[in-house]
PDB file of C-alpha atoms and ligand atoms in Angstrom:
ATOM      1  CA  UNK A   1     117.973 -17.699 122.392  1.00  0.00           C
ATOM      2  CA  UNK A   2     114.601 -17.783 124.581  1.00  0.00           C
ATOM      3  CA  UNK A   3     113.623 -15.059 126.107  1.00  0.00           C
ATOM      4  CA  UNK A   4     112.830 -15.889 129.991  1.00  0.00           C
ATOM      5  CA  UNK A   5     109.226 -15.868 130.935  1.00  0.00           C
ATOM      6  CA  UNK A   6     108.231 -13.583 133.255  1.00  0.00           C
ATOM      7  CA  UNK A   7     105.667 -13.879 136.161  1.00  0.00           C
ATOM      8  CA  UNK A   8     104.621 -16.048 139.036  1.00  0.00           C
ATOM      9  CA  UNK A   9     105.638 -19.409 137.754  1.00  0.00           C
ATOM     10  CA  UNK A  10     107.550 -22.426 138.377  1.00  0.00           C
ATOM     11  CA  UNK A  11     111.234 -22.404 138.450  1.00  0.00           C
ATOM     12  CA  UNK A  12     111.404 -24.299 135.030  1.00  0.00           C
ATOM     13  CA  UNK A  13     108.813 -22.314 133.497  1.00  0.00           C
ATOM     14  CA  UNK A  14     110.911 -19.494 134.603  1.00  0.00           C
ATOM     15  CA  UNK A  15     114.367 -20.079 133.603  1.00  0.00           C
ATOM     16  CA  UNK A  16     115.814 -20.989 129.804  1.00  0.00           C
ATOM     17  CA  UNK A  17     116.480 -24.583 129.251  1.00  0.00           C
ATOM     18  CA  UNK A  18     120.359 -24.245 130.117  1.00  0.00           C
ATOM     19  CA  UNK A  19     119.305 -23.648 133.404  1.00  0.00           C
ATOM     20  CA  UNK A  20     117.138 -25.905 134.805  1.00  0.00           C
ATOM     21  CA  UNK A  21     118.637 -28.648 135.948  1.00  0.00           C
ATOM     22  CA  UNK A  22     117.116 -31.999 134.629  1.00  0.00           C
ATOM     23  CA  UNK A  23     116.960 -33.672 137.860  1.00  0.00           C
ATOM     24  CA  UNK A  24     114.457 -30.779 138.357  1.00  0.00           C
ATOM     25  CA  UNK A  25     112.250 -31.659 135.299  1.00  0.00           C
ATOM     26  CA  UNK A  26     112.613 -35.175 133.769  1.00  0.00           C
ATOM     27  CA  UNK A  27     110.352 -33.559 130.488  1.00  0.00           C
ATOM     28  CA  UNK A  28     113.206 -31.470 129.974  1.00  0.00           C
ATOM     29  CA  UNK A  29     115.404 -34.140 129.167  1.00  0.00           C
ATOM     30  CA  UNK A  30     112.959 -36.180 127.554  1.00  0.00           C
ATOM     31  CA  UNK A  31     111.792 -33.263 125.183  1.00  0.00           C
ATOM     32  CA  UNK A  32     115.248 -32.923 123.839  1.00  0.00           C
ATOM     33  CA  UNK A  33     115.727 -36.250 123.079  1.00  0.00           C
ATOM     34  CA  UNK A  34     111.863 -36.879 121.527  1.00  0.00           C
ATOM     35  CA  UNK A  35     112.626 -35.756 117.900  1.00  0.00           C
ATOM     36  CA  UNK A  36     110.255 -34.730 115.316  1.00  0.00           C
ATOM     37  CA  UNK A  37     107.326 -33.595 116.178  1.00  0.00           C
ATOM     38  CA  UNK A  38     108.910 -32.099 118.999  1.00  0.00           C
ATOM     39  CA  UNK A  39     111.333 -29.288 118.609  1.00  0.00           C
ATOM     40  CA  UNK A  40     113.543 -27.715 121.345  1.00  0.00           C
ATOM     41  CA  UNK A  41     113.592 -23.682 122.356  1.00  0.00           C
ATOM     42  CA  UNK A  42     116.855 -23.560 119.610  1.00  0.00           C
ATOM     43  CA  UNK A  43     115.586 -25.959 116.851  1.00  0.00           C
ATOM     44  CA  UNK A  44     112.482 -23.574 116.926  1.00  0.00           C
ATOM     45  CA  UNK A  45     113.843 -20.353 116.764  1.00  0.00           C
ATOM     46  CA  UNK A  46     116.257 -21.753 113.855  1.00  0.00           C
ATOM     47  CA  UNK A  47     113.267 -22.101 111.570  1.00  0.00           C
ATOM     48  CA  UNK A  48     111.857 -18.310 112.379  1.00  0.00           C
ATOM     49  CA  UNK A  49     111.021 -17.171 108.559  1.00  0.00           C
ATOM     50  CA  UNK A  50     111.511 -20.449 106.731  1.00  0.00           C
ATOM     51  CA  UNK A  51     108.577 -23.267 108.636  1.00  0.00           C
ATOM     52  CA  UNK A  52     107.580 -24.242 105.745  1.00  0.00           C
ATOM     53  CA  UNK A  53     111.457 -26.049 104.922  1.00  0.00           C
ATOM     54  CA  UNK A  54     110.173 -27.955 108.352  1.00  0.00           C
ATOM     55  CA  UNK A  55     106.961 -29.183 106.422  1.00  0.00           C
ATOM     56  CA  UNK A  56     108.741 -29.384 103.367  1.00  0.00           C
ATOM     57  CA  UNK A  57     106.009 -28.043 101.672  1.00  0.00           C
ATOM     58  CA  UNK A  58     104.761 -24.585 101.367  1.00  0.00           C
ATOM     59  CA  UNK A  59     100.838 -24.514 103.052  1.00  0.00           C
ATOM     60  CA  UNK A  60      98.596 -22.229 105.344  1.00  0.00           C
ATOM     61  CA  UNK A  61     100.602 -21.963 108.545  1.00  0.00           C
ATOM     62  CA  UNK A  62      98.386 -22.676 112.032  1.00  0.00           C
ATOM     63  CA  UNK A  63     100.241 -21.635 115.067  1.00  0.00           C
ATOM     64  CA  UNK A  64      98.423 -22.473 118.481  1.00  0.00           C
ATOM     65  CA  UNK A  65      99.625 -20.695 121.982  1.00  0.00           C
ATOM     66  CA  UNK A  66     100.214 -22.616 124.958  1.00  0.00           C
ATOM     67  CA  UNK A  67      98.112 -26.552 123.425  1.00  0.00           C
ATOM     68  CA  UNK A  68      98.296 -27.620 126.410  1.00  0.00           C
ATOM     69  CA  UNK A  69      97.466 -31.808 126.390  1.00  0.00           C
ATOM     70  CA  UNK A  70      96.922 -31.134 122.747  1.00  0.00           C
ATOM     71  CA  UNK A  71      93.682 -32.060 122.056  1.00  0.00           C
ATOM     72  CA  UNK A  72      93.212 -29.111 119.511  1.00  0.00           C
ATOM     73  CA  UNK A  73      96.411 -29.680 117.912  1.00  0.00           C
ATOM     74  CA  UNK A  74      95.939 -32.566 117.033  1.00  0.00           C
ATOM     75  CA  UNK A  75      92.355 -32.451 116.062  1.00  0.00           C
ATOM     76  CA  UNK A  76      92.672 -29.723 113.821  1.00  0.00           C
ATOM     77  CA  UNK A  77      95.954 -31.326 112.239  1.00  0.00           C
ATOM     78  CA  UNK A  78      93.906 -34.434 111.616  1.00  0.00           C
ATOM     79  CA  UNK A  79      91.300 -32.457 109.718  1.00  0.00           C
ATOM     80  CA  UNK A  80      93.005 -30.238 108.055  1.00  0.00           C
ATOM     81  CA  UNK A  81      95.906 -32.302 106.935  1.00  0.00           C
ATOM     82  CA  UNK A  82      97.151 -30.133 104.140  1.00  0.00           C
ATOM     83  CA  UNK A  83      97.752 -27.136 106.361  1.00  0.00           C
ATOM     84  CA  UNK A  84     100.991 -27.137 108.379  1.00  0.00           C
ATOM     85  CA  UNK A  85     100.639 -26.747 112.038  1.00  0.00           C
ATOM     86  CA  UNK A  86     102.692 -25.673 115.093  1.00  0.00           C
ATOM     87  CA  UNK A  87     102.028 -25.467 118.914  1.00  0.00           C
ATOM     88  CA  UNK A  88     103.671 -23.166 120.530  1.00  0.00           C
ATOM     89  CA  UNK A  89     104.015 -24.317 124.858  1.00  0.00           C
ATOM     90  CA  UNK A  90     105.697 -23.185 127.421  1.00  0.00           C
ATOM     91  CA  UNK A  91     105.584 -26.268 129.631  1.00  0.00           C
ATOM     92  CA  UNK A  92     107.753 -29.572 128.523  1.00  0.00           C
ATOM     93  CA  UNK A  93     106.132 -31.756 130.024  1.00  0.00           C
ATOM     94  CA  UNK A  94     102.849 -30.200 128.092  1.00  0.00           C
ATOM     95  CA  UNK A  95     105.084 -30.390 124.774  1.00  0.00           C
ATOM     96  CA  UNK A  96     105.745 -34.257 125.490  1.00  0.00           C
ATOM     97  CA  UNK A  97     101.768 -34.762 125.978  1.00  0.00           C
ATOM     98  CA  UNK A  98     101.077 -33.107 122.819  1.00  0.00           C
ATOM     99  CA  UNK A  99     103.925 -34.551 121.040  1.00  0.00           C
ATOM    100  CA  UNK A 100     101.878 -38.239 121.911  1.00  0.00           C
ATOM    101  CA  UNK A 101      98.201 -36.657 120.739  1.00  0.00           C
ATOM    102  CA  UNK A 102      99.974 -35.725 117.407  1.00  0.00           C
ATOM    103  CA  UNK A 103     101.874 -39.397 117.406  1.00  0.00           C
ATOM    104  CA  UNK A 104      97.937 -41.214 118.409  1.00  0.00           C
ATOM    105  CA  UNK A 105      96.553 -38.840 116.173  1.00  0.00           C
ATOM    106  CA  UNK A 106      99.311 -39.576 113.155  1.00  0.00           C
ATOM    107  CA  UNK A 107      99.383 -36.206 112.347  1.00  0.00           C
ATOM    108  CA  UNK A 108     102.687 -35.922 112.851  1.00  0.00           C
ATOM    109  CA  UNK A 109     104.073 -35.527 109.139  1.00  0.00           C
ATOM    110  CA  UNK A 110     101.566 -31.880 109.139  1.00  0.00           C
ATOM    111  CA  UNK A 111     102.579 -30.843 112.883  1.00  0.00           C
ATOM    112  CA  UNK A 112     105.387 -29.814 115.230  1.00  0.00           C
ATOM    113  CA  UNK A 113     104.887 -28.542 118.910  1.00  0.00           C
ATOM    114  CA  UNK A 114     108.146 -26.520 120.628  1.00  0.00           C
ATOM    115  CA  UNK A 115     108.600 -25.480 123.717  1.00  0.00           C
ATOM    116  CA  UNK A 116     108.624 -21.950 123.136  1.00  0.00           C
ATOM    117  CA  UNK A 117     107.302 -18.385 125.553  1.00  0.00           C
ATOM    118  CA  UNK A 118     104.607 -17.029 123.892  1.00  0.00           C
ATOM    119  CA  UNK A 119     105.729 -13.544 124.802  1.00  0.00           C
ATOM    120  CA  UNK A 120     108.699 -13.878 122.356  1.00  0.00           C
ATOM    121  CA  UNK A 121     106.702 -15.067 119.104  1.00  0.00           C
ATOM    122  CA  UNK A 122     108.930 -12.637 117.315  1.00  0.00           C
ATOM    123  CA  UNK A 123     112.022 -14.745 117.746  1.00  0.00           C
ATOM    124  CA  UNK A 124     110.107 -17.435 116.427  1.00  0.00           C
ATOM    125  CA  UNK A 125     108.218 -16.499 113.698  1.00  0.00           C
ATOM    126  CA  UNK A 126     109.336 -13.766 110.475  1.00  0.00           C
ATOM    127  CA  UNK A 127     107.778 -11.022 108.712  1.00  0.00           C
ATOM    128  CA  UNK A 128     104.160 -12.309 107.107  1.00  0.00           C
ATOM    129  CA  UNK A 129     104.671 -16.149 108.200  1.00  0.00           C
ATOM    130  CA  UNK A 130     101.677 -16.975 110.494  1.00  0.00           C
ATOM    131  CA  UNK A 131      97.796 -17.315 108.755  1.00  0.00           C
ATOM    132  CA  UNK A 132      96.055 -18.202 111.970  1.00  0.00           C
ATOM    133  CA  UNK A 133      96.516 -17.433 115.311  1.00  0.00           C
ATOM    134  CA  UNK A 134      94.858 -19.658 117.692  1.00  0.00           C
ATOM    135  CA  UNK A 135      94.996 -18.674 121.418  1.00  0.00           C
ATOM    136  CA  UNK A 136      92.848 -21.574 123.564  1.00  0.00           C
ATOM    137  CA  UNK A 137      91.854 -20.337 127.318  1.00  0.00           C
ATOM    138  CA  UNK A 138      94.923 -18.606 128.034  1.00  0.00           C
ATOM    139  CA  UNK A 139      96.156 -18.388 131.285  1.00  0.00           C
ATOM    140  CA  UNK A 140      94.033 -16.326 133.275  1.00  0.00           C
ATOM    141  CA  UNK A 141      95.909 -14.501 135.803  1.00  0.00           C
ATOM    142  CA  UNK A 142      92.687 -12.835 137.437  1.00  0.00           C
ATOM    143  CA  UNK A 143      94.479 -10.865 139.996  1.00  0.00           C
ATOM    144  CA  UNK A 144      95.331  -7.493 139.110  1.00  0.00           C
ATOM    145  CA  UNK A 145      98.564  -7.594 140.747  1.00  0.00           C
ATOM    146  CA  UNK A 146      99.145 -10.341 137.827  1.00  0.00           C
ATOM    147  CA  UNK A 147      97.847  -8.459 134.836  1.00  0.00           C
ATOM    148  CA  UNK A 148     100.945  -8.383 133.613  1.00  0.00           C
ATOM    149  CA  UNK A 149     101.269 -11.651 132.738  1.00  0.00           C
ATOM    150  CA  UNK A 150      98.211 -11.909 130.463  1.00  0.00           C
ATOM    151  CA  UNK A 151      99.431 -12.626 127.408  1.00  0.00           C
ATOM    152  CA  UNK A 152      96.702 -10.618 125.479  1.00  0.00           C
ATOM    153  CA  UNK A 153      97.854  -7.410 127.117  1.00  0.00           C
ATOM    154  CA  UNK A 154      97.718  -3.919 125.171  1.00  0.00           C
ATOM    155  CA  UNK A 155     101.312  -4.543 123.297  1.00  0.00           C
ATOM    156  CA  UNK A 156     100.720  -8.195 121.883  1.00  0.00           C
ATOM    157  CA  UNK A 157      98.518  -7.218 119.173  1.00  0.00           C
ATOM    158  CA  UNK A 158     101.379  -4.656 118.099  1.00  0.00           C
ATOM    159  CA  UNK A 159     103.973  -7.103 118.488  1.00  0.00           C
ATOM    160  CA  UNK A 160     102.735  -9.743 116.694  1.00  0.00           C
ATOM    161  CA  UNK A 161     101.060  -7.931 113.554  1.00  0.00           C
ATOM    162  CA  UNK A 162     104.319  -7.479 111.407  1.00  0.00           C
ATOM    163  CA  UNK A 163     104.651 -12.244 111.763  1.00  0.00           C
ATOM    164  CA  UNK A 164     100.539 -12.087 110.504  1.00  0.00           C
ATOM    165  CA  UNK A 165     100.324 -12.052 106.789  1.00  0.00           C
ATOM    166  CA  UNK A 166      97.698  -9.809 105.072  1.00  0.00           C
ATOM    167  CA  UNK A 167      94.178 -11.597 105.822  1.00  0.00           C
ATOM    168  CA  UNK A 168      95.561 -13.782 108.986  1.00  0.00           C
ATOM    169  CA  UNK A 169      93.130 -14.347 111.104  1.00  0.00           C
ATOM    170  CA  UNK A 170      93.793 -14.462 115.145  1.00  0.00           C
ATOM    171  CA  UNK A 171      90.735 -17.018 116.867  1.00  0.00           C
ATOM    172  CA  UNK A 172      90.288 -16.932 120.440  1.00  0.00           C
ATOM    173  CA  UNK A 173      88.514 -19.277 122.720  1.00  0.00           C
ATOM    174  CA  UNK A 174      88.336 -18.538 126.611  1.00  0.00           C
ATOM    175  CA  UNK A 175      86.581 -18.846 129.438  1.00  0.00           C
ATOM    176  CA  UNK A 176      87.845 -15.395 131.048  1.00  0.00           C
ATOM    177  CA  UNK A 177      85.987 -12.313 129.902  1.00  0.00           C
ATOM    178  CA  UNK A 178      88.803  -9.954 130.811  1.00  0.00           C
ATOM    179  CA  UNK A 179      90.398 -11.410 128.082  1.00  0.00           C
ATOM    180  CA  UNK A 180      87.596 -11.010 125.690  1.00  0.00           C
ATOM    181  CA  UNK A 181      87.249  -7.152 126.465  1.00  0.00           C
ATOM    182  CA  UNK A 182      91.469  -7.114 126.196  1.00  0.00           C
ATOM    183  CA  UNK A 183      91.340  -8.189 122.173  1.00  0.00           C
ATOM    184  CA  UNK A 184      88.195  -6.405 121.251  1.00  0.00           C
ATOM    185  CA  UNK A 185      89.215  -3.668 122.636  1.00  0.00           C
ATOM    186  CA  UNK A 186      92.819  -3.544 121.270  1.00  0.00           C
ATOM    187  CA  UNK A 187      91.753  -4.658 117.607  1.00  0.00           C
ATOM    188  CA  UNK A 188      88.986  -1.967 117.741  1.00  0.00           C
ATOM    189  CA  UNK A 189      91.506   0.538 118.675  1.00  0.00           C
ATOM    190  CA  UNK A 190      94.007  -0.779 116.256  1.00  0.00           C
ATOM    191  CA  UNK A 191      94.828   0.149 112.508  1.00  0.00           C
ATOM    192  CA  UNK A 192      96.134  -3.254 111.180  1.00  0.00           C
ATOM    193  CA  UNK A 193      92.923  -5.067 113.186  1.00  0.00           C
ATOM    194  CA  UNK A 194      89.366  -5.440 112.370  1.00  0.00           C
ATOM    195  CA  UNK A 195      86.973  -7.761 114.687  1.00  0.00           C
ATOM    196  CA  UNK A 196      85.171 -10.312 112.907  1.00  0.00           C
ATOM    197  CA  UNK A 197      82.902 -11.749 115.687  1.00  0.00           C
ATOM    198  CA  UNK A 198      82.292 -12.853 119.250  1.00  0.00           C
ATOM    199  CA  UNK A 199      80.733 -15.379 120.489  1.00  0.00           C
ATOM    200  CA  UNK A 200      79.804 -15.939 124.288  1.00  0.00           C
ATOM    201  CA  UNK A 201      78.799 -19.628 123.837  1.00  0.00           C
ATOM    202  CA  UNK A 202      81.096 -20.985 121.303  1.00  0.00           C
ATOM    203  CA  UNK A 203      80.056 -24.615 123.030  1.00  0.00           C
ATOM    204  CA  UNK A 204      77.053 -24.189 122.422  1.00  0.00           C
ATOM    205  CA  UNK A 205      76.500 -22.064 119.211  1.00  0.00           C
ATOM    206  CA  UNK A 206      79.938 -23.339 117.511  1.00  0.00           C
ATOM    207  CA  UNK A 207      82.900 -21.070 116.895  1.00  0.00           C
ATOM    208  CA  UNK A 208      82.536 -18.255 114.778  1.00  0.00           C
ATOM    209  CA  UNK A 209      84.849 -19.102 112.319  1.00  0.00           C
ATOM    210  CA  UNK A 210      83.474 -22.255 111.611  1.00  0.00           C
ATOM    211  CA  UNK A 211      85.325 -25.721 112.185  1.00  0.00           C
ATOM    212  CA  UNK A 212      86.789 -26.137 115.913  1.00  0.00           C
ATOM    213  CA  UNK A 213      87.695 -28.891 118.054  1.00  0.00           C
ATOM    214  CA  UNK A 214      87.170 -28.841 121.713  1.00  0.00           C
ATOM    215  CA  UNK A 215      89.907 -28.470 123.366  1.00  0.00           C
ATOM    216  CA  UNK A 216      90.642 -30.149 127.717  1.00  0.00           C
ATOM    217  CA  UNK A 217      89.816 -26.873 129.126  1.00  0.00           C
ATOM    218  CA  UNK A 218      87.199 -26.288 127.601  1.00  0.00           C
ATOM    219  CA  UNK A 219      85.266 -29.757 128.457  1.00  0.00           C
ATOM    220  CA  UNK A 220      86.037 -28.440 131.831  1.00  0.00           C
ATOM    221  CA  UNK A 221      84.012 -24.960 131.334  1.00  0.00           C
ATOM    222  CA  UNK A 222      81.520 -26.843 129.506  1.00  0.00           C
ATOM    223  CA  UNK A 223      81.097 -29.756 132.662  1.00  0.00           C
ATOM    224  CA  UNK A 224      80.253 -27.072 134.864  1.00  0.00           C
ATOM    225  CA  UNK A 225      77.985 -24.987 132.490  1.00  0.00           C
ATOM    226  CA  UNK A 226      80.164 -21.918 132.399  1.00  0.00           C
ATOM    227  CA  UNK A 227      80.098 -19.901 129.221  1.00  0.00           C
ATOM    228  CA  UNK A 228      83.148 -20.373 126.541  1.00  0.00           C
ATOM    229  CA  UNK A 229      83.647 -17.006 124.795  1.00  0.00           C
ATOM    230  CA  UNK A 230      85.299 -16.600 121.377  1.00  0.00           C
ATOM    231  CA  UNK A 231      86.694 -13.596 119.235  1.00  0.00           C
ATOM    232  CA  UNK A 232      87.345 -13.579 115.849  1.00  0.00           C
ATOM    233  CA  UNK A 233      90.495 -10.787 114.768  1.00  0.00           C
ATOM    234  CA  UNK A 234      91.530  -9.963 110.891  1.00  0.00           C
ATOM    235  CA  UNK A 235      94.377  -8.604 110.450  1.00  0.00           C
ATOM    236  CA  UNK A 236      94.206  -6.008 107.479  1.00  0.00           C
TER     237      UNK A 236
HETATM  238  C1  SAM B   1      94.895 -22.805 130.724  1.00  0.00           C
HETATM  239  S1  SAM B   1      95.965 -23.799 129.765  1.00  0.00           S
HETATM  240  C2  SAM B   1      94.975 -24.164 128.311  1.00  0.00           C
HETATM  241  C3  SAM B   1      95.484 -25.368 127.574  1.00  0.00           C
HETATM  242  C4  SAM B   1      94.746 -25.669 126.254  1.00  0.00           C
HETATM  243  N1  SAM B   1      94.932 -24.589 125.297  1.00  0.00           N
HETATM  244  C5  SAM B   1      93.289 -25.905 126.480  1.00  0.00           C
HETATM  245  O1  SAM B   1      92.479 -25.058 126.091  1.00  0.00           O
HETATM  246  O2  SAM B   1      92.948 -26.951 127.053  1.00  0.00           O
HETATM  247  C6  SAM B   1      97.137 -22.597 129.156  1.00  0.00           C
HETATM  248  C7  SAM B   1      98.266 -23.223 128.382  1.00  0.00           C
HETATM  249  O3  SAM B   1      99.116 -22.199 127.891  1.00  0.00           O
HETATM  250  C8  SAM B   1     100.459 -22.516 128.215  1.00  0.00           C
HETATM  251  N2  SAM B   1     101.176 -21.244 128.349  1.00  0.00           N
HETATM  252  C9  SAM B   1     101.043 -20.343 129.345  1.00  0.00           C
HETATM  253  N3  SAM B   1     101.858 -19.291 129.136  1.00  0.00           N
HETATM  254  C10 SAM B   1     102.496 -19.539 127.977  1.00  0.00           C
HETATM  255  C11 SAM B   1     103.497 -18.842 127.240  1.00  0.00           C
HETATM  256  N4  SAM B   1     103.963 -17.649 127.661  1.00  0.00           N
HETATM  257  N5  SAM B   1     103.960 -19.396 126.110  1.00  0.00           N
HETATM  258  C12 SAM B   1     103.484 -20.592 125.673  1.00  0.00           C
HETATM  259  N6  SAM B   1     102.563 -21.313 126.338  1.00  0.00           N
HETATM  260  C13 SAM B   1     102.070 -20.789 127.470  1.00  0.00           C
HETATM  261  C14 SAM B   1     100.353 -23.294 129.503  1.00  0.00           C
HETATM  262  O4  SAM B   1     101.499 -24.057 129.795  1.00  0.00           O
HETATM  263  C15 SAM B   1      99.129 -24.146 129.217  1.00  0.00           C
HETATM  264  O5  SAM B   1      99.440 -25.297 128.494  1.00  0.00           O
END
């Protein structure tokens, strides 16, 4: 079962699928009924520790948080078709636009996008099963009063290192600093974490783990020549 999301959100962000009413949220409906690539809270967490049945294949699993329109998702799927890939969103109306990137993109034998929170990867995901971690311009929440929100807070690296396997790789691009100093500074301080890099113009330089696609929000950052960081994590 989902966990519920907490923070300053919208009431459907908020609350687990049972209850929001669909009159509320006609992407709530419509992401039940979309099929593959699209898989519900449920579906999702039925797969934790077997994705690879989903594929049917066994391949590098590449998990993105929160995809947003999808641009990445289905970027990277499309050139990297031989790795499986999964979006992980909070938002269903956000799943249904990245479901239709995938479908325009026909990448949609190599990826799946749920509508999953982020803060409960651990219900989603078993011991050793993720490769790469990608974490695109997370939400913000500048106010301190909101801290707590930030997904890359001082317990997600411990959360999520026993679902890494040995070598996985975590690859974030943002345009918020705060969150920059938040990884470095919990991978430094961390035994299963090493940093790999930063970057503090991955537009302009390119990502420092090589291939990248560029992802809605960060066309916006890049529009009104504002620096897009990056960090590179390992886990050990
Ligand atoms: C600022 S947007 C960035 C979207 C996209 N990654 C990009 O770079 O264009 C943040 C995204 O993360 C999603 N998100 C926020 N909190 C989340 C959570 N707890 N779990 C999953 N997705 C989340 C939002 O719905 C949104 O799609």
């Amino acid at each position: 079962m989902p966990s519920e999301p907490t923070g300053d959100r919208t009431f459907e962000d908020k609350a687990p699928d049972e209850y929001v009413h669909p009159d509320l949220n006609p992407y709530l409906k419509l992401h039940r009924s979309w099929g593959r690539p699209v898989l519900t809270a449920d579906q999702a967490a039925d797969q934790r520790g077997r994705w690879h049945e989903e594929f049917g294949r066994k391949a590098p699993f590449q998990v993105e948080i929160g995809p947003g329109n999808g641009f990445f998702l289905s970027g990277m799927a499309s050139k990297f078709p031989d790795q499986n890939w999964l979006g992980v969103e909070i938002r269903f109306k956000r799943v249904i636009l990245t479901a239709k990137k995938l479908r325009a993109a026909d990448a949609e034998s190599q990826a799946r996008v749920c509508r999953y929170d982020a803060n409960a990867l651990d219900e989603l995901f078993g011991p050793g099963e993720i490769d790469t971690l990608y974490i695109n311009h997370p939400d913000p929440w500048p106010k301190d009063r909101h801290a707590k929100n930030r997904l890359l807070g001082p317990k997600f690296l411990d959360r999520i290192a026993p679902l890494l396997a040995s070598g996985a790789e975590i690859r974030l691009k943002t345009d918020h600093l705060i969150n920059v100093e938040a990884l470095i500074e919990a991978a430094t301080g961390h035994d299963a974490y090493s940093v790999l890099g930063r970057c503090d113009d991955v537009s302009g330089l390119g990502a420092p783990w090589g291939e990248d696609v560029r992802t809605n929000y960060q066309r916006k950052f890049d529009e009104k020549g504002e620096p897009v960081y990056g960090v590179w994590v390992r886990r050990a």
